[in-house]
PDB file of C-alpha atoms and ligand atoms in Angstrom:
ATOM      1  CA  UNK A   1     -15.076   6.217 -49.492  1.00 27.00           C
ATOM      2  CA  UNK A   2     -12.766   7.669 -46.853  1.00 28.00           C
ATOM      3  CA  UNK A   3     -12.821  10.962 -46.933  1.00 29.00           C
ATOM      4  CA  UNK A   4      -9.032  11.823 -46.424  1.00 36.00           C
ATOM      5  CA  UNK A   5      -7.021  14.038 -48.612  1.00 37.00           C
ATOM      6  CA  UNK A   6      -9.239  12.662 -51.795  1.00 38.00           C
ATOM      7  CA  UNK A   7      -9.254  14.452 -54.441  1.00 45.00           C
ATOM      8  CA  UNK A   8     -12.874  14.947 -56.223  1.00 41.00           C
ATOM      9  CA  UNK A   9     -15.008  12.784 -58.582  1.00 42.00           C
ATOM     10  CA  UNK A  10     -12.316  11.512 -61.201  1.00 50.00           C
ATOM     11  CA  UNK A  11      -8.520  11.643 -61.775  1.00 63.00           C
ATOM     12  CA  UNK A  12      -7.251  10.910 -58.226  1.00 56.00           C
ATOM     13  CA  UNK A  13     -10.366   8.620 -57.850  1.00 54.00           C
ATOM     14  CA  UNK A  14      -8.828   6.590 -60.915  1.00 56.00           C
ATOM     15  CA  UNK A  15      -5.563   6.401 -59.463  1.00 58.00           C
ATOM     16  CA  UNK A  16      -6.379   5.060 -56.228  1.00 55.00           C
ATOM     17  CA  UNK A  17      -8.381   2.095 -57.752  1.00 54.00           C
ATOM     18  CA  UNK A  18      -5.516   1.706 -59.907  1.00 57.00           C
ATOM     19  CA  UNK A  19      -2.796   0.915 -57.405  1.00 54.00           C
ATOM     20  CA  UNK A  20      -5.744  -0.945 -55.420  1.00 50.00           C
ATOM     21  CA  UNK A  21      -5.891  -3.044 -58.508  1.00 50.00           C
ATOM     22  CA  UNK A  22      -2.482  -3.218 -59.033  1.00 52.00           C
ATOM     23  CA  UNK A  23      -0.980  -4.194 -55.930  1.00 45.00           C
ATOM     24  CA  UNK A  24      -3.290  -7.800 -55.934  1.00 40.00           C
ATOM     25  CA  UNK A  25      -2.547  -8.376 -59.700  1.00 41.00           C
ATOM     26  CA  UNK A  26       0.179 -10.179 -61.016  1.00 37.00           C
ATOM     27  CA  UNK A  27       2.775  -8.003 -63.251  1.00 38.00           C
ATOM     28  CA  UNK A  28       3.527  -8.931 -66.310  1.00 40.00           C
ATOM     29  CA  UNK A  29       7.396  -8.003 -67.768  1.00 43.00           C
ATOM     30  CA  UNK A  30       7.780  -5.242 -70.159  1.00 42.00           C
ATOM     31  CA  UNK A  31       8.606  -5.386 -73.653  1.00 49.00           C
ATOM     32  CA  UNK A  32      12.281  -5.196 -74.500  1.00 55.00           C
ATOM     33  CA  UNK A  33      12.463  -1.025 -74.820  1.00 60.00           C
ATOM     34  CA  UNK A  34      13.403   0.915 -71.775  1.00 94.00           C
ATOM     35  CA  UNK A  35      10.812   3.762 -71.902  1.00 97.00           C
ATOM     36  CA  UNK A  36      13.042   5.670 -69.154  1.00 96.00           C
ATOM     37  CA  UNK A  37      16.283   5.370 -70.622  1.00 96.00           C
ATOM     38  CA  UNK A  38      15.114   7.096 -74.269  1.00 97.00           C
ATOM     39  CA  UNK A  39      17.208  10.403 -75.066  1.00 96.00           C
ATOM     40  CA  UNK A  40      17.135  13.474 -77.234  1.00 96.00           C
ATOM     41  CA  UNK A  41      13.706  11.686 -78.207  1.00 97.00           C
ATOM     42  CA  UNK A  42      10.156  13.523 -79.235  1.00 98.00           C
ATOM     43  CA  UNK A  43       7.371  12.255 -76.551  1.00 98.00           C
ATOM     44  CA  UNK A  44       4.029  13.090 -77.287  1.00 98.00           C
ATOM     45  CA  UNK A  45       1.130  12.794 -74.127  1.00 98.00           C
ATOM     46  CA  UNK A  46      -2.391  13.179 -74.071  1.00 98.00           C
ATOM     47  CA  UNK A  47      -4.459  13.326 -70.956  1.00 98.00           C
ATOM     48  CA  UNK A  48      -7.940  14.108 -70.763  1.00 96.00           C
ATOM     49  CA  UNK A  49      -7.745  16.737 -67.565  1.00 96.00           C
ATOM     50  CA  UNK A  50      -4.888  18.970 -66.430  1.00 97.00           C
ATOM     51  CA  UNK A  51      -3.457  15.919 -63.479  1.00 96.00           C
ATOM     52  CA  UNK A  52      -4.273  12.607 -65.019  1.00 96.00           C
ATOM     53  CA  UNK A  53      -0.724  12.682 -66.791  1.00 98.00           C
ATOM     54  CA  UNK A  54       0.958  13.530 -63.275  1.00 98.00           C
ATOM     55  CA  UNK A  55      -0.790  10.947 -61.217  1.00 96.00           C
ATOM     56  CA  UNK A  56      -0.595   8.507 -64.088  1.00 96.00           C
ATOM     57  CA  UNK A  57       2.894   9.510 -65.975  1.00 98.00           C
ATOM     58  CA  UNK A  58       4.563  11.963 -63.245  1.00 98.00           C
ATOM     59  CA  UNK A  59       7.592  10.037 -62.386  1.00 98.00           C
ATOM     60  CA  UNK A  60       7.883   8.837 -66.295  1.00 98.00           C
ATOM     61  CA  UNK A  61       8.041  12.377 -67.547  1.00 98.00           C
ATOM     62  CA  UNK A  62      10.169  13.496 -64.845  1.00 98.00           C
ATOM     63  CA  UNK A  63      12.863  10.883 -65.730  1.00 98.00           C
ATOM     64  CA  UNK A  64      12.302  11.735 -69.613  1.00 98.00           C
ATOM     65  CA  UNK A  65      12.635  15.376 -69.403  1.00 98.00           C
ATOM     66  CA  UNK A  66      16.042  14.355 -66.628  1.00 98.00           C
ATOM     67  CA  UNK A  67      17.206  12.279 -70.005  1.00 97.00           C
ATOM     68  CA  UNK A  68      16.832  15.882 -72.394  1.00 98.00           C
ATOM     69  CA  UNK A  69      13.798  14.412 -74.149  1.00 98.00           C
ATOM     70  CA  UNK A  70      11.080  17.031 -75.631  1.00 98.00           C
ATOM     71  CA  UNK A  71       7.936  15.745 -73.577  1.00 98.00           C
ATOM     72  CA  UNK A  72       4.858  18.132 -75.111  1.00 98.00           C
ATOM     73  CA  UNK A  73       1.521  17.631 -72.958  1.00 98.00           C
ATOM     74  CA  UNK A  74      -1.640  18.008 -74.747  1.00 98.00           C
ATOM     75  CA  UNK A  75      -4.717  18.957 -72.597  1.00 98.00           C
ATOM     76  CA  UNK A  76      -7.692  17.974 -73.738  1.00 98.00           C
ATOM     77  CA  UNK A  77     -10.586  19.335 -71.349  1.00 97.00           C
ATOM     78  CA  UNK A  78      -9.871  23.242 -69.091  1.00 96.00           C
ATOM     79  CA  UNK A  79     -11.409  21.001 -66.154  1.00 95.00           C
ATOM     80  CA  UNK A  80     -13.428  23.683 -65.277  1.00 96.00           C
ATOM     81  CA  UNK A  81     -16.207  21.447 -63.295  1.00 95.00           C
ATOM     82  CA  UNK A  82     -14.598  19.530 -60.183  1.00 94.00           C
ATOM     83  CA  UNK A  83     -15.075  21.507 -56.970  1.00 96.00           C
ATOM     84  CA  UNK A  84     -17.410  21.509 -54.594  1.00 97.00           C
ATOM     85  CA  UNK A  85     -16.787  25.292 -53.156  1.00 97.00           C
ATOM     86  CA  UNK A  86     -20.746  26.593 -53.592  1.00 97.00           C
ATOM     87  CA  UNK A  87     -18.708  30.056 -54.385  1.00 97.00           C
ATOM     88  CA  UNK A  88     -16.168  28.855 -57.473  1.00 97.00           C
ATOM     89  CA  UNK A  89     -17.172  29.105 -60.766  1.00 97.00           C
ATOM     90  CA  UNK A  90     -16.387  27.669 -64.238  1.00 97.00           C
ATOM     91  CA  UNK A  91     -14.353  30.867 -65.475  1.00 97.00           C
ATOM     92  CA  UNK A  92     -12.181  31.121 -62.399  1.00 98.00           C
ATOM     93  CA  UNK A  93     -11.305  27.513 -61.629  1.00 98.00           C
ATOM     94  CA  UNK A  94     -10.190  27.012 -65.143  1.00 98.00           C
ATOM     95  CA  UNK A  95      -7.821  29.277 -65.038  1.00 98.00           C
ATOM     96  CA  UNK A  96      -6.949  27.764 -61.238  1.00 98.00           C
ATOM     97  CA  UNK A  97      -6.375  24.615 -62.859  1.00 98.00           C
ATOM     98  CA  UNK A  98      -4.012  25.942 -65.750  1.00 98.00           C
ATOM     99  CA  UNK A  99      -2.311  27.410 -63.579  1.00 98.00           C
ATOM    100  CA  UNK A 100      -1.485  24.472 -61.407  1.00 98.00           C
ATOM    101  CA  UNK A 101      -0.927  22.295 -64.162  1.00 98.00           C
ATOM    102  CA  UNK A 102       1.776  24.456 -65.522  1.00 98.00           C
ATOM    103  CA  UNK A 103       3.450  24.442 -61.760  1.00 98.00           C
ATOM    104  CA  UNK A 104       3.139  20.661 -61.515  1.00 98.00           C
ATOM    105  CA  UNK A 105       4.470  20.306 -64.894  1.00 98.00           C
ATOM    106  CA  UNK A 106       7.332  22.630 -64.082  1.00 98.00           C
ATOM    107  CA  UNK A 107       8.629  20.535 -61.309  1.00 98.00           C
ATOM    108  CA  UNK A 108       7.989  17.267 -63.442  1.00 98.00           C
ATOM    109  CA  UNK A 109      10.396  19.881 -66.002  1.00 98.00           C
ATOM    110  CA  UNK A 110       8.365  20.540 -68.796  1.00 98.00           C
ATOM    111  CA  UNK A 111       8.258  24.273 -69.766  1.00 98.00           C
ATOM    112  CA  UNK A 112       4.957  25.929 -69.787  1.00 97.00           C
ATOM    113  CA  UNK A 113       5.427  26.396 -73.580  1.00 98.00           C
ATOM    114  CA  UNK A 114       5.403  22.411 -74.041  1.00 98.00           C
ATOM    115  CA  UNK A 115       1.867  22.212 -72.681  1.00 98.00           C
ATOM    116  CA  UNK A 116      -0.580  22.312 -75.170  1.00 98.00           C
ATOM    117  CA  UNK A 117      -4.736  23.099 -74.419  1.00 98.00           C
ATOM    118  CA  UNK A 118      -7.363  22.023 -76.527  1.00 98.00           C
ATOM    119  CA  UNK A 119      -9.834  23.755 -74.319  1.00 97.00           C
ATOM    120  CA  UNK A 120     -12.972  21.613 -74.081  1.00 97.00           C
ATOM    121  CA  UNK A 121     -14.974  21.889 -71.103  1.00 96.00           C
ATOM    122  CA  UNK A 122     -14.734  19.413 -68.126  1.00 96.00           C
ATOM    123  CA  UNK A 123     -17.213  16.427 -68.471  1.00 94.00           C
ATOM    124  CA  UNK A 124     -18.285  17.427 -71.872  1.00 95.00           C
ATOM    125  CA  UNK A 125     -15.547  15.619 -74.339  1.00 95.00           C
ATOM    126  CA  UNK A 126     -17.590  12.784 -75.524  1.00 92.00           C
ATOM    127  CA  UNK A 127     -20.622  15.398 -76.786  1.00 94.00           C
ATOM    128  CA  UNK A 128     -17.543  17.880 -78.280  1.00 96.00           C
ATOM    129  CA  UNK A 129     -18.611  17.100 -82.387  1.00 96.00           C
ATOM    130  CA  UNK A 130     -15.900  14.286 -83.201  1.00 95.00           C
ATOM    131  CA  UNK A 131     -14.263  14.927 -86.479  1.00 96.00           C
ATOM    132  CA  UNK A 132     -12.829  18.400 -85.426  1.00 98.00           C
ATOM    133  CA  UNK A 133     -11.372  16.689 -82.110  1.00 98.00           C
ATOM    134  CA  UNK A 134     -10.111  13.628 -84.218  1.00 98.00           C
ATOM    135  CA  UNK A 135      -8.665  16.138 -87.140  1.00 98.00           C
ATOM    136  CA  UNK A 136      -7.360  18.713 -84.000  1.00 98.00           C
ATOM    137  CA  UNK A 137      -5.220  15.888 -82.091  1.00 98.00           C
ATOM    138  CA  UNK A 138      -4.173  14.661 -85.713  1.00 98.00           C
ATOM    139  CA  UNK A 139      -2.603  17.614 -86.692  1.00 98.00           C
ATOM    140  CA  UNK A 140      -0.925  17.454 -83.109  1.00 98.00           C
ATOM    141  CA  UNK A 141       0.519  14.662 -83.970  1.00 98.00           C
ATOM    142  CA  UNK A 142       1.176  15.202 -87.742  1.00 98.00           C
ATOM    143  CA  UNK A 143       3.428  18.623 -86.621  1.00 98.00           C
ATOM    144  CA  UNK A 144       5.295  17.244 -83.485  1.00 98.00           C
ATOM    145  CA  UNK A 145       5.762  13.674 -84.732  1.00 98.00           C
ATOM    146  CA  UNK A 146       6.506  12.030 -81.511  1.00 98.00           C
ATOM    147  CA  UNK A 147       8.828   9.164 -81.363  1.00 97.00           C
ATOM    148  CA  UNK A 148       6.299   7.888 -78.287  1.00 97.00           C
ATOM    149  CA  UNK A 149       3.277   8.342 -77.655  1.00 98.00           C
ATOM    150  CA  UNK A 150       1.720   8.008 -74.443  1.00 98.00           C
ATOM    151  CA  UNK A 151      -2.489   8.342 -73.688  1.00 97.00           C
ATOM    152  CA  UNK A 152      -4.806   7.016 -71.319  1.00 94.00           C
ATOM    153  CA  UNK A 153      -5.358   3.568 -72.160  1.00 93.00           C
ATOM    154  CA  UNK A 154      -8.624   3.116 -74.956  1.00 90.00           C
ATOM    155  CA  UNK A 155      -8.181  -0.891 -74.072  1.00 85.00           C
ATOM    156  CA  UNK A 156     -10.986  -2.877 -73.628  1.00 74.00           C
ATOM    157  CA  UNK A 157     -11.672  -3.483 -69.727  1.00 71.00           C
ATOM    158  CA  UNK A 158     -11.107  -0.065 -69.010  1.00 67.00           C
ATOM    159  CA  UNK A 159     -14.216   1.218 -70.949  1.00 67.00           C
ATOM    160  CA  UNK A 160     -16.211  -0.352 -68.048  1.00 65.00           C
ATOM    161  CA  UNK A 161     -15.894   1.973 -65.260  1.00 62.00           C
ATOM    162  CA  UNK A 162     -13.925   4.949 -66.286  1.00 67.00           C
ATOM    163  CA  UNK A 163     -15.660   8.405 -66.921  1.00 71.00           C
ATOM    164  CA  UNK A 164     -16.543  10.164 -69.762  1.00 84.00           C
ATOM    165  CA  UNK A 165     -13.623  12.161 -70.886  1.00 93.00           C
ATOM    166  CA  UNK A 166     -11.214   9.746 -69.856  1.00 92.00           C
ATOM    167  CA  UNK A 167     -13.240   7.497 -72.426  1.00 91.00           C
ATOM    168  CA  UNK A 168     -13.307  10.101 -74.983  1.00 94.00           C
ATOM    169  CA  UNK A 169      -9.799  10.843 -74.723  1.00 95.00           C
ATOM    170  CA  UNK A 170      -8.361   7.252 -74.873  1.00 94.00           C
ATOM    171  CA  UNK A 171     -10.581   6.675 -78.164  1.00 93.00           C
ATOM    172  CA  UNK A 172      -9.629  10.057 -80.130  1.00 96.00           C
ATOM    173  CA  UNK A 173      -5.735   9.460 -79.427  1.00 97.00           C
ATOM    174  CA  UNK A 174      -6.129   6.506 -80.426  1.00 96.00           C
ATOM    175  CA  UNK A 175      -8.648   7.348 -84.020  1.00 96.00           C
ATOM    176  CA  UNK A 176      -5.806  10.486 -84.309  1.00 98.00           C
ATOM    177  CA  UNK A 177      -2.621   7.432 -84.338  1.00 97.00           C
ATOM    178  CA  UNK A 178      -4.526   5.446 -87.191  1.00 96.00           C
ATOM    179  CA  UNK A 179      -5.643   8.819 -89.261  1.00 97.00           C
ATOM    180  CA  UNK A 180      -1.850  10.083 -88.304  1.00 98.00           C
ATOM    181  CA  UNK A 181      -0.690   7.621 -90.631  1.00 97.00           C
ATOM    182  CA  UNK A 182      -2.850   8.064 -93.684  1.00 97.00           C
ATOM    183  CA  UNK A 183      -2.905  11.638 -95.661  1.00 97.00           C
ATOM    184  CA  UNK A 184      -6.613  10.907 -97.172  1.00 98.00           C
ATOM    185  CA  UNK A 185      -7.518  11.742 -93.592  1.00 98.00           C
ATOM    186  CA  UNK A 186      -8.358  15.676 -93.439  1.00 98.00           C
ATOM    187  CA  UNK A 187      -6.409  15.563 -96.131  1.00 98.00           C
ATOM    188  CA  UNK A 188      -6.382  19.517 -95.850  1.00 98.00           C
ATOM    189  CA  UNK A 189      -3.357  19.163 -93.344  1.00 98.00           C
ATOM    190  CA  UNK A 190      -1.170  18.152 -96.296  1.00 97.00           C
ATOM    191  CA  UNK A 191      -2.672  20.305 -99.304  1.00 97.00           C
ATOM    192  CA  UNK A 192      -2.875  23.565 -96.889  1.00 95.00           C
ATOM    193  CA  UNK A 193      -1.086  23.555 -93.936  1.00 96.00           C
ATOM    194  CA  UNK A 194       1.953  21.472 -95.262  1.00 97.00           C
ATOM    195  CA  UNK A 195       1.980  18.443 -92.510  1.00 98.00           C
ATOM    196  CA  UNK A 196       2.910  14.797 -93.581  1.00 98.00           C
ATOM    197  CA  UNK A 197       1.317  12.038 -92.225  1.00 98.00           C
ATOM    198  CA  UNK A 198       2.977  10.469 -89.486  1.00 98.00           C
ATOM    199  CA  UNK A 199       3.344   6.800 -88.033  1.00 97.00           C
ATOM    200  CA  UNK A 200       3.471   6.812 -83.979  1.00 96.00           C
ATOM    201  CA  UNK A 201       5.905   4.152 -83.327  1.00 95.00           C
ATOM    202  CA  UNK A 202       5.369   3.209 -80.404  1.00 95.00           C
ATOM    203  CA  UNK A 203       2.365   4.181 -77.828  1.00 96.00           C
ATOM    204  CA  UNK A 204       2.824   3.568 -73.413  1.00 96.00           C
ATOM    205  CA  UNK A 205      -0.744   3.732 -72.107  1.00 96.00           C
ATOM    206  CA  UNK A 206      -1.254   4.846 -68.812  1.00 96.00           C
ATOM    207  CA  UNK A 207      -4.408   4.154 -66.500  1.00 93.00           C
ATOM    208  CA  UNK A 208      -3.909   0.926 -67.863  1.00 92.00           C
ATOM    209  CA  UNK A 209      -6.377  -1.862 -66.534  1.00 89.00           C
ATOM    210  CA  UNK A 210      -4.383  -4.304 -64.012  1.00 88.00           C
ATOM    211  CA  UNK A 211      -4.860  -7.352 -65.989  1.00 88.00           C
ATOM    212  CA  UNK A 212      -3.383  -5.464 -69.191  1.00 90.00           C
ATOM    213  CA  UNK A 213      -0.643  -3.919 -68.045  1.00 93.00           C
ATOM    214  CA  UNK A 214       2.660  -5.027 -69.868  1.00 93.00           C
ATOM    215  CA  UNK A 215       5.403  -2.530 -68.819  1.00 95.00           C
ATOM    216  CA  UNK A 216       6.457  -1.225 -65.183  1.00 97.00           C
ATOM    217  CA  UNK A 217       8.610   1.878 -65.174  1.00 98.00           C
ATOM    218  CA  UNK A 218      10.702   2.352 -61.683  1.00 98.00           C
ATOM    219  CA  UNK A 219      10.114   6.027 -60.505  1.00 98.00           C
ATOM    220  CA  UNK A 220      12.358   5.344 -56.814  1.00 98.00           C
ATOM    221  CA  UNK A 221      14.190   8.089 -58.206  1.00 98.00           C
ATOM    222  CA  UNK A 222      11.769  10.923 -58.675  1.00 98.00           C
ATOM    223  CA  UNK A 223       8.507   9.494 -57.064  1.00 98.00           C
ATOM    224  CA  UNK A 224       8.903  12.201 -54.107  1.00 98.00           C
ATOM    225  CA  UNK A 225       9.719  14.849 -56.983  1.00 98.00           C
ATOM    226  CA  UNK A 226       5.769  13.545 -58.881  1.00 98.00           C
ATOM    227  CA  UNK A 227       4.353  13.680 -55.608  1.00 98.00           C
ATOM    228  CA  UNK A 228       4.926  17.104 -54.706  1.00 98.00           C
ATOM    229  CA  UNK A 229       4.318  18.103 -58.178  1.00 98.00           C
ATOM    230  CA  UNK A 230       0.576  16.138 -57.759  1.00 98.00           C
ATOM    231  CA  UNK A 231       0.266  18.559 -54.824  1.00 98.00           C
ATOM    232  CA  UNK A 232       0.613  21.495 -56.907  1.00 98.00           C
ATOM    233  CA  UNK A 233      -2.651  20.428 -57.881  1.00 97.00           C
ATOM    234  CA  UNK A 234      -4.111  21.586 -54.273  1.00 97.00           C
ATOM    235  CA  UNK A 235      -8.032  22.407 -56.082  1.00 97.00           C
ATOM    236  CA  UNK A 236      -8.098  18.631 -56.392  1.00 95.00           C
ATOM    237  CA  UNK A 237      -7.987  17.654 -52.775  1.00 95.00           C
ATOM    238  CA  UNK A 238      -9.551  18.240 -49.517  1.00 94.00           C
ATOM    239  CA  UNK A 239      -9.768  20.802 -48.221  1.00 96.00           C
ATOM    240  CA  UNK A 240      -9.086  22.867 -50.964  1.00 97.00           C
ATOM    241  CA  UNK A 241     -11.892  20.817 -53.428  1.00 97.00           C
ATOM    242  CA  UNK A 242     -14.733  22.089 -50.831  1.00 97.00           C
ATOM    243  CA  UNK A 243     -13.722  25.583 -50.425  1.00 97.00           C
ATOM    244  CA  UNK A 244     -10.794  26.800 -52.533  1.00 97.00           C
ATOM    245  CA  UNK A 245      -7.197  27.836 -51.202  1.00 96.00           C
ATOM    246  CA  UNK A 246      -4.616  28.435 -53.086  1.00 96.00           C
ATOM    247  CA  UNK A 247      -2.297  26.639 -50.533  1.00 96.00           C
ATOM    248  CA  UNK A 248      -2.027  24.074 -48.321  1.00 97.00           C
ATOM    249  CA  UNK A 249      -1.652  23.524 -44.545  1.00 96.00           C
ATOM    250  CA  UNK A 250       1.286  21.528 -43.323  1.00 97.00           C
ATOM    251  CA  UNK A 251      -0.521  19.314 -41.931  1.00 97.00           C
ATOM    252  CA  UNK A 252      -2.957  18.133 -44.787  1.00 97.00           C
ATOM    253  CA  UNK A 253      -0.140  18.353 -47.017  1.00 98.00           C
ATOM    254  CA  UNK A 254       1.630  15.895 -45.581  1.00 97.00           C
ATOM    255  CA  UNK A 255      -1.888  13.945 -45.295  1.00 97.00           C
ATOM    256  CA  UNK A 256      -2.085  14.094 -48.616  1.00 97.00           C
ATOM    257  CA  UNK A 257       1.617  12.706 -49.499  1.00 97.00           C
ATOM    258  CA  UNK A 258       1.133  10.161 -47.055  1.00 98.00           C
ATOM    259  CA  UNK A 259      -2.111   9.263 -49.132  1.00 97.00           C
ATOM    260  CA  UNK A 260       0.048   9.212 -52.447  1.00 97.00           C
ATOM    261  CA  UNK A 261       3.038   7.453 -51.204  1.00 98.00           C
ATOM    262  CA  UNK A 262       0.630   4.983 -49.774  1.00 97.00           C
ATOM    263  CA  UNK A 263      -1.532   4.513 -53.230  1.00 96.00           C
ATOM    264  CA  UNK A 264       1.090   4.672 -55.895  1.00 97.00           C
ATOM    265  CA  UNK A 265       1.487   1.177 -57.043  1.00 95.00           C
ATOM    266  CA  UNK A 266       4.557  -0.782 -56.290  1.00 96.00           C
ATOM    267  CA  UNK A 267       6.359  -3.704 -57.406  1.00 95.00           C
ATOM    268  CA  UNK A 268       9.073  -5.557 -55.690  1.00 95.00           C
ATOM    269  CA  UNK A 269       9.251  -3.031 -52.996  1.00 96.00           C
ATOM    270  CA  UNK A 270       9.476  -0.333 -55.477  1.00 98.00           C
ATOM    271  CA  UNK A 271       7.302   2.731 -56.663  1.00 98.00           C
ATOM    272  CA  UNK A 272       6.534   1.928 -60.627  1.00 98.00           C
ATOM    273  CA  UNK A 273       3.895   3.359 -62.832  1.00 98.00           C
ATOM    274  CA  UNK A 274       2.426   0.711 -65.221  1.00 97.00           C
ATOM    275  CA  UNK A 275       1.162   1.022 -68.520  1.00 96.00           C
ATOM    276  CA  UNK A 276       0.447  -0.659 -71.695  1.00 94.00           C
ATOM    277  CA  UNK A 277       3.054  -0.830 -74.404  1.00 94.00           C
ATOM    278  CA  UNK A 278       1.488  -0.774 -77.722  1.00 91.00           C
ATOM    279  CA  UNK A 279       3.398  -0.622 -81.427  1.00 87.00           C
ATOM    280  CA  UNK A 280       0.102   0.446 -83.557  1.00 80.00           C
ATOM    281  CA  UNK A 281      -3.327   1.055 -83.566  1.00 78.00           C
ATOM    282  CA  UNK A 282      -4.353  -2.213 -84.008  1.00 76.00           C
ATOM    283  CA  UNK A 283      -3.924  -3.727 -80.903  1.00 70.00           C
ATOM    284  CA  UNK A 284      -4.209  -6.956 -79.927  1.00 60.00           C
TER     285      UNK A 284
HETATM  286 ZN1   ZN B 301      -9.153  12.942 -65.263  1.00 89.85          ZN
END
């Protein structure tokens, strides 16, 4: 692996083998609803560390908050884990991530109030005891009862290689869409707290494997914008990921935007993030 301006063991790692994939795949046409042109809509996202919805959904949200959308971020893991620096530690780079994923989120325009954080620790979602992080992101959903959805993508290829939270994550959005729906589950949410269940309507998953892939949105328009919002998150990358700076040199910046510009997928000559479109949670 080319060193570069890579960013550490997972999200950017998963995005660069995504547009790999994606540029030798054929693309397969969307479904008939224009994810980019929704307004004064709800839009619900889950992503399983503080950058996975920028590199996977940047330009998306970027173009729903430009069309006065509510887009609320949910956060599953602090990613307290990913840096090399022999001098960080788990406390500090926490809060170094939060921190940037509220700036990156800013330019993308969501407000720091949008973005919520579950708070599990990096690496350690699958072991986090299930029911309380399937009832946590149900109530999530039952109280801000998104007219879309959008997740990493649970589907079935993509179990194969990707890493643990990322796994995790895809599979409780996914258990929290189908126990959404039905009031039996943690039924408490209803009798106590007052929350109705809730059918997701639709679901756009991101990270999507090539071959699965069903809708392209075109981010010409704000892919610069996403890409200096991914640089926000400067603790990802090199040089920063080895020994932490707060800020970047010219030069590796633009090292690292060259990187982006070159790995963000493209179709027909233009930058697109793909996903897969999904009505339910039984998928097939
Ligand atoms: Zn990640």
């Amino acid at each position: 692996m080319a060193p570069s301006a890579r960013k550490r063991f997972c999200c950017w790692n998963a995005f660069v083998l995504l547009g790999t994939l994606l540029a030798t795949s054929s693309f397969l046409h969307g479904q008939q609803t224009r994810l980019e042109d929704l307004r004064d809509k709800t839009i619900l996202l889950f992503t399983p560390h503080p950058d996975d919805d920028v590199f996977g959904a940047g330009g998306t949200i970027a173009l729903l908050n430009r069309n006065h959308n509510k887009v609320y971020i949910v956060v599953y893991t602090n990613d307290d884990k990913g840096s090399y620096d022999p001098d960080m530690n788990s406390q500090r780079l926490a809060r170094i991530r939060r921190a940037e994923q509220e700036a990156s989120e800013a330019m993308l325009g969501t407000p720091k109030d949008n973005i919520f954080w579950m708070g599990y620790d990096d690496g350690m979602l699958e072991y986090a005891p299930q029911p309380k992080l399937t009832e946590e992101a149900t109530a999530i959903i039952r109280r801000i009862r998104p007219d879309v959805l959008l997740s990493v993508d649970p589907g079935e290829w993509y179990e194969r290689w990707h890493k643990s939270d990322h796994r995790m994550a895809a599979f409780n959005t996914i258990d929290a869409v189908r126990a959404a729906e039905f009031w039996l589950y943690f039924p408490n949410q209803k009798l106590q707290q007052g929350l109705q269940p809730y059918k997701v309507p639709e679901i756009y998953f991101f990270y999507p494997a090539p071959q699965e892939a069903n809708y392209f949105v075109n981010i010409d328009s704000v892919a610069e914008l996403k890409f200096d919002a991914a640089a926000k998150q400067v603790s990802q990358f090199e040089p920063s990921v080895n020994k932490y700076r707060p800020d970047w040199t010219p030069e590796d910046l633009k090292k690292a935007k060259d990187e982006m510009r070159q790995q963000q997928p493209k179709k027909d000559g233009h930058y697109v993030e793909a996903f897969r479109y999904a009505t339910g949670f039984n998928q097939f």
